[in-house]
Coordinates of C-alpha atoms in Angstrom, one line a residue:
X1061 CA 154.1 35.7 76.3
X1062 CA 153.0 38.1 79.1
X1063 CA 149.2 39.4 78.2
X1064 CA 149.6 43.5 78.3
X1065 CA 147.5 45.2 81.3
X1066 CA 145.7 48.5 80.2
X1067 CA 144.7 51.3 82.7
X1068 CA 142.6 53.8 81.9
X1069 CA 143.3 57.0 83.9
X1070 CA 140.4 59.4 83.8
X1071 CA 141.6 62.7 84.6
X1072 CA 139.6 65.2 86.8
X1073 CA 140.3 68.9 86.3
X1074 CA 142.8 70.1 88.5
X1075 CA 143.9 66.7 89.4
X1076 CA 147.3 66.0 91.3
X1077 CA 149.9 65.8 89.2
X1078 CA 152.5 64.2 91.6
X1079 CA 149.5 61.5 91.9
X1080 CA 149.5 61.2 88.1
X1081 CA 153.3 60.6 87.7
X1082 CA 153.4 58.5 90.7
X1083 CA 150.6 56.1 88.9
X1084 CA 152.0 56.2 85.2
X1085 CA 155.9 56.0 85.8
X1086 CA 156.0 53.0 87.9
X1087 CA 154.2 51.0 84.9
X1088 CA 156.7 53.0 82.4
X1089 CA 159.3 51.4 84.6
X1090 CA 158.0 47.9 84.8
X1091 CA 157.8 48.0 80.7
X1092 CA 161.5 49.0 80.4
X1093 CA 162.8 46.8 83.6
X1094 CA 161.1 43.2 82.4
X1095 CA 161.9 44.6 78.1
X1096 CA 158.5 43.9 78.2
X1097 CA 155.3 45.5 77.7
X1098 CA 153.6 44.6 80.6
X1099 CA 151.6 47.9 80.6
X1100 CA 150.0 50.3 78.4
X1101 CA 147.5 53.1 79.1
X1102 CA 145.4 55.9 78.0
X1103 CA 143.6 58.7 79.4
X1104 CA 140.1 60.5 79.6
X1105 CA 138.2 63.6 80.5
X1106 CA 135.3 64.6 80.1
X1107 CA 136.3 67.0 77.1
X1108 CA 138.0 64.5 75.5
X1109 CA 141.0 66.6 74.3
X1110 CA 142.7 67.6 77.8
X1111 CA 142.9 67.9 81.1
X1112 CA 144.3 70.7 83.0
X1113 CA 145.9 69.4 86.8
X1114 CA 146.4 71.6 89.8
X1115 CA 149.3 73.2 89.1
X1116 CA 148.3 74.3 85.7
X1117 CA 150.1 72.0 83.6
X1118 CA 148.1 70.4 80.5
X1119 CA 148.0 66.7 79.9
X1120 CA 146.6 65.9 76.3
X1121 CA 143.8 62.8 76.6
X1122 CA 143.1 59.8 74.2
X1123 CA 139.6 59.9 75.1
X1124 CA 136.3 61.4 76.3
X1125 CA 134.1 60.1 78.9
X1126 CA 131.7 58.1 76.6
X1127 CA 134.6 56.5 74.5
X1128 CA 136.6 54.2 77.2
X1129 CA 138.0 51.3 75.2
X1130 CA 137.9 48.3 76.8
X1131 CA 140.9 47.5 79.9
X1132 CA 141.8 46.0 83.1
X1133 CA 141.6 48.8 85.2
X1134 CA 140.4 52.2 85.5
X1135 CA 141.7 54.5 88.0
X1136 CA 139.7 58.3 88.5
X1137 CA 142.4 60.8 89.7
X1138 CA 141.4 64.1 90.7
X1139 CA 142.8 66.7 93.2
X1140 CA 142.1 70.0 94.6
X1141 CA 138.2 71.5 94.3
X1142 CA 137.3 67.7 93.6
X1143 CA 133.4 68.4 94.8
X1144 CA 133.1 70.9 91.8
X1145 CA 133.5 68.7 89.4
X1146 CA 131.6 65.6 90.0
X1147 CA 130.0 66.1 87.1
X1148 CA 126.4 64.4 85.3
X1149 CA 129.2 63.0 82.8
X1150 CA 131.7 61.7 85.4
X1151 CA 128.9 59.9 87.4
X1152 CA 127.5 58.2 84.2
X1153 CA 131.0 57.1 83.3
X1154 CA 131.4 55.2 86.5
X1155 CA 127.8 53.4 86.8
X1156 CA 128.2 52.9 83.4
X1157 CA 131.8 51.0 83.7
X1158 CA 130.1 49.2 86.9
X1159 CA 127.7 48.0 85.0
X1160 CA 130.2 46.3 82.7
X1161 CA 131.9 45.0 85.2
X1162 CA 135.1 47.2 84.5
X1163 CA 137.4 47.7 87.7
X1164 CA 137.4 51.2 88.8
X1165 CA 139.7 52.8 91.7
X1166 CA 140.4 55.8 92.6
X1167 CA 143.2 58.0 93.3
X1168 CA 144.4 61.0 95.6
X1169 CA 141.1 62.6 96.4
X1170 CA 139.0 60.6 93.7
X1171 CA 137.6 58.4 96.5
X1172 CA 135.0 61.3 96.8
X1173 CA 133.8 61.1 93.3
X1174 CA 133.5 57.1 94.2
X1175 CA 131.6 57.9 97.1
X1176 CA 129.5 60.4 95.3
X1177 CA 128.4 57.6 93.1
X1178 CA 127.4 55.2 96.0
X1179 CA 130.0 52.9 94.9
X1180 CA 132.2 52.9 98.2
X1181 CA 129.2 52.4 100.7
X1182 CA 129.8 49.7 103.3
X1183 CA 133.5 49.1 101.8
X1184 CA 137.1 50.4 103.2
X1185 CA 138.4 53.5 101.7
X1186 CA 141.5 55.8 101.1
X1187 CA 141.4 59.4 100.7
X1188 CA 144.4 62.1 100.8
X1189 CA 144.3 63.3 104.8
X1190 CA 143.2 66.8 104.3
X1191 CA 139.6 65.7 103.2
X1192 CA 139.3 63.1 106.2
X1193 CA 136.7 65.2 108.4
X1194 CA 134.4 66.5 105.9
X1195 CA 134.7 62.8 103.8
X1196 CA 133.3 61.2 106.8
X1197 CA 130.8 63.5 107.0
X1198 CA 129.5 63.4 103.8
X1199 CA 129.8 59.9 103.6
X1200 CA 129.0 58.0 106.8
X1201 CA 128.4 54.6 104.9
X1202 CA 132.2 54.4 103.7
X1203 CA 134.1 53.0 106.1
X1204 CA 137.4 55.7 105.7
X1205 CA 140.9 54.5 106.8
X1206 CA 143.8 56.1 107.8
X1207 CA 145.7 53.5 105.1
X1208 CA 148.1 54.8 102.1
X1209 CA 145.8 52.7 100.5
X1210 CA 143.3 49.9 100.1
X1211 CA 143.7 47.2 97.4
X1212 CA 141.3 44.6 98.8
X1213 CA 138.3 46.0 98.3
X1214 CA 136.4 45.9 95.3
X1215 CA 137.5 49.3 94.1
X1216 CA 141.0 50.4 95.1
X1217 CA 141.5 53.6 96.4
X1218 CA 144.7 55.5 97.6
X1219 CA 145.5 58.5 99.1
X1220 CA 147.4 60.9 96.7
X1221 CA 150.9 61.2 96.1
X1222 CA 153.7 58.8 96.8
X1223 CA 151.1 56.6 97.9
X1224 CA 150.1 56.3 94.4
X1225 CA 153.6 54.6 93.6
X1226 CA 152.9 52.0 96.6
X1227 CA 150.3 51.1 95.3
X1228 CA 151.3 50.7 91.9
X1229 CA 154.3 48.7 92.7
X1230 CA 151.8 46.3 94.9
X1231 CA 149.9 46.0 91.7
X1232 CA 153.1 44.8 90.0
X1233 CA 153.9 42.7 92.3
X1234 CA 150.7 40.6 92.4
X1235 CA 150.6 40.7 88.8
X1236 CA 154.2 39.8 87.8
X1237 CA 156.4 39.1 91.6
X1238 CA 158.5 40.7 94.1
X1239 CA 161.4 40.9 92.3
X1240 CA 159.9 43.1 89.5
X1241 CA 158.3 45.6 92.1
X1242 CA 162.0 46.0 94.4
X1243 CA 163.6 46.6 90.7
X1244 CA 161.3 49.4 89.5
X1245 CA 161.3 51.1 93.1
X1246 CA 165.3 50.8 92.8
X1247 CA 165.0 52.8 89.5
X1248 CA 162.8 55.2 91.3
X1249 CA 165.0 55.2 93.9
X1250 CA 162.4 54.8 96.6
X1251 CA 163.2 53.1 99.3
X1252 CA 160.5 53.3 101.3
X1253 CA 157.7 51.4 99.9
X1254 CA 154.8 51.3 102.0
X1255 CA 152.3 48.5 102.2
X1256 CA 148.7 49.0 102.4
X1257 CA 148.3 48.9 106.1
X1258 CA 150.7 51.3 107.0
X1259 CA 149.0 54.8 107.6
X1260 CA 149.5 58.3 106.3
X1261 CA 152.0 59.9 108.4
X1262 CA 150.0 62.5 109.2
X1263 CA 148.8 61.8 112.6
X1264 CA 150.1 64.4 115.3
X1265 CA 152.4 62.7 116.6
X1266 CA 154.1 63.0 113.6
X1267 CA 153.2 66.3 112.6
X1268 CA 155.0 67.4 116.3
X1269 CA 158.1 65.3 116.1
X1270 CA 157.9 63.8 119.2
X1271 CA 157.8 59.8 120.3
X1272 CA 156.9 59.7 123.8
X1273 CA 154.6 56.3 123.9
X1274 CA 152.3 58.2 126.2
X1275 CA 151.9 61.3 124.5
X1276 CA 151.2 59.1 121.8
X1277 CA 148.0 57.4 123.4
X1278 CA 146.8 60.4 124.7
X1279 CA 147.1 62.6 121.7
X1280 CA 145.5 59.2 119.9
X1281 CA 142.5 59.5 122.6
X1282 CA 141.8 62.7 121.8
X1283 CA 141.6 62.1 118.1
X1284 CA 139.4 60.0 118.5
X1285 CA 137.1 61.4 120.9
X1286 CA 136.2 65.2 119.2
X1287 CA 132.7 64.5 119.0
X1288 CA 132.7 63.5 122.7
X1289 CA 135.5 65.3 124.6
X1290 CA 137.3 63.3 127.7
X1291 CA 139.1 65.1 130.5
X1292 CA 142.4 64.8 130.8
X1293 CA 142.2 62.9 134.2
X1294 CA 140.2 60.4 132.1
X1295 CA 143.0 60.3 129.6
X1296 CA 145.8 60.1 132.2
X1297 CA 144.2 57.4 133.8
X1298 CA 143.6 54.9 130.4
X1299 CA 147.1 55.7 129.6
X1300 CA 148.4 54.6 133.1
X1301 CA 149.6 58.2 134.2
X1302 CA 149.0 60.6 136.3
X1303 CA 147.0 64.1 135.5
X1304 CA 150.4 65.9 136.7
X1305 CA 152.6 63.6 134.8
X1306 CA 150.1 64.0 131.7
X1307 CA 150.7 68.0 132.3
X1308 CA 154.6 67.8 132.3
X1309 CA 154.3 65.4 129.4
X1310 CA 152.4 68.6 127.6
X1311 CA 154.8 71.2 128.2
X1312 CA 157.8 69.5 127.4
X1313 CA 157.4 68.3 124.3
X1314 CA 154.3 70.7 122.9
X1315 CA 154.4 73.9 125.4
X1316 CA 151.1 73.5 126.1
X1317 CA 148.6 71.9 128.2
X1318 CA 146.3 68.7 127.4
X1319 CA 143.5 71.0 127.9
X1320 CA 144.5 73.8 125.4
X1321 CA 145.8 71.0 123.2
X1322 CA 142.5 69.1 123.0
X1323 CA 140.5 72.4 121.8
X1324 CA 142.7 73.5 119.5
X1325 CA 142.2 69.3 117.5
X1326 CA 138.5 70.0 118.0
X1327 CA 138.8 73.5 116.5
X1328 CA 140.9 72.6 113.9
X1329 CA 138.3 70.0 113.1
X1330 CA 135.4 72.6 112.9
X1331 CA 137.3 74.8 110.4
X1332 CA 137.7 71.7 107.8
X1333 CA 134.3 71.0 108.4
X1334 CA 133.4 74.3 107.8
X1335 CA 135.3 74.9 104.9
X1336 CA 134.6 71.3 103.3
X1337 CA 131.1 71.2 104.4
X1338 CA 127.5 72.4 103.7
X1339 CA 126.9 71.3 107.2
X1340 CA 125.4 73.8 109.8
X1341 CA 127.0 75.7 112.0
X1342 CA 125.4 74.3 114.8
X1343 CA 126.1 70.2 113.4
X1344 CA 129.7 71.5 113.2
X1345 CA 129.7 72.2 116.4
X1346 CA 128.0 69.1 117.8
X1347 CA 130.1 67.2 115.8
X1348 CA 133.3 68.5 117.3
X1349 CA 132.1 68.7 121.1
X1350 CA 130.7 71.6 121.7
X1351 CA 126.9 71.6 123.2
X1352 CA 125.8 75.4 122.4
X1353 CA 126.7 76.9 119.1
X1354 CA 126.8 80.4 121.2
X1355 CA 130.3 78.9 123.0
X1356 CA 131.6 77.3 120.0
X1357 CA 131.4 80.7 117.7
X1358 CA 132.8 82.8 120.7
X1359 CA 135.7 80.1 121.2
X1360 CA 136.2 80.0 117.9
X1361 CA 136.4 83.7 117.2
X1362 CA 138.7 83.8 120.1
X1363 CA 140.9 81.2 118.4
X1364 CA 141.0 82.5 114.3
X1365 CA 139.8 86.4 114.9
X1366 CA 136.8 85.5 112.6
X1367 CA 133.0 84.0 113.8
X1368 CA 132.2 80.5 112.1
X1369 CA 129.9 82.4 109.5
X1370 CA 132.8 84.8 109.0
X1371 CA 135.2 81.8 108.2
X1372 CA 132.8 80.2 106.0
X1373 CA 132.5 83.0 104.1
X1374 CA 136.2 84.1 103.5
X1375 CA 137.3 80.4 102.5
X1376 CA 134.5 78.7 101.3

């Protein structure tokens, strides 16, 4: 007889509660699929009698954070606000469970409470898109990935919603086969199960709808070069176009131009860092190409009607 798997899900206050059901159900479905129970599982917070997620529904818990029972897997989910509650208890938890060699993952935005407690340094990890500029900040030693998720690393980490079900169902289908993991996405009628390597579709490519191979590349150069801004005649050139061509390219599909385009990625980059951030004005705007803080708050005013400081202020 099949040994029962139990996952412990400790809840962070206003965790994601698509993440929760996408975690839970797939192992619901796997028990009623196989008329097995392949799975079973609890959960914890830290006031061991609930745990309230981000859209204000209430989940009662089984535990608090110093009475984990033993099991094969623990998973920390959290969600929105995550920084504000990495708690003295929540760190304890984790290099306590380390220490007993439990496995611990983590889900959505939970790779940030991981991080917090030094368990992710010099290892590949997944974390929900929106906290992608200020989680490399904060943590240069993690080695973040664009990835739905990461299952080959010592802790598993994914990046919120549905990619919490992909990575469930590859966890059934190491555990128990391929067959098992197409049946429970069938009854969840998902059809388009990701595997680990495929990113979050939340590059700008995708965001603008548009497919053109070299607006690709050059939108991809750009990315990846905020710190240290390119010219587009540099960009045209790697991409095997001409600055003119680069130009049309622009308008057509964006109505803009590669220059106007590239400062509004690095800008959109300072606001998350600003908002995300305990980081300096001034680092901010090093760290997204700009070499005098006096240019960067008067472009940025320009850009959002408020001064950095301003911004900081009304959304931090």
């Amino acid at each position: 007889m099949t040994r029962t798997q139990h996952m412990v899900f400790v809840l962070i206050e206003e965790f994601s509660h698509l993440a929760f059901s996408c975690a839970v159900e797939p192992l619901r479905i796997a028990n009623l699929v196989s008329g097995q129970e392949l799975y079973s599982w609890s959960f914890a917070s830290e006031d061991g009698a609930q745990a309230v997620c981000s859209n204000g529904s209430v989940t009662l818990v089984h535990h608090d954070l110093s009475d984990i029972p033993k099991c094969d897997q623990m998973f920390v989910l959290s969600g929105i606000h995550m920084k504000n509650h990495v708690t003295k208890p929540v760190l304890a938890l984790l290099r306590r469970g380390r220490a007993q060699g439990i496995k611990i993952g983590a889900l959505c935005s939970g790779a940030w409470i991981l991080a917090e407690a030094r368990m992710l340094d010099g290892s590949q990890a997944a974390i929900h898109w929106e906290y992608h500029d200020s989680f490399s900040e904060r943590f240069p030693e993690v080695n973040l990935v664009r990835n739905v998720f990461v299952a080959d690393e010592k802790h598993m980490t994914a990046s919120g919603g549905t990619a919490t079900a992909d990575l469930m169902l590859h966890l059934i289908e190491a555990a128990h086969g391929y067959d098992l993991s197409v049946a429970v996405s069938d009854q969840m009628v998902y059809n388009a199960v990701r595997h680990a390597t495929a990113e979050q579709r939340v590059s700008l490519q995708s965001r603008n709808g548009m497919r053109n191979p070299h607006m690709a590349k050059a939108i991809q150069m750009m990315n990846d070069n905020l710190e240290t801004p390119i010219s587009p005649a540099v960009i045209a050139a790697d991409i095997g176009i001409s600055p003119r061509q680069l130009e049309r390219l622009f308008g057509k599909y964006l109505n803009t131009t590669p220059k106007k385009f590239y400062m509004e990625m690095r800008l959109e980059r300072a606001r998350n860092l600003l908002v995300q951030t305990e980081s300096s004005v001034t680092e901010i705007a090093l760290a997204c190409g700009f070499e005098n803080p006096g240019h960067f708050s008067r472009v940025y005013r320009t850009s959002f009607g408020v001064t950095p400081h301003l911004q900081r202020t009304r959304l931090g």
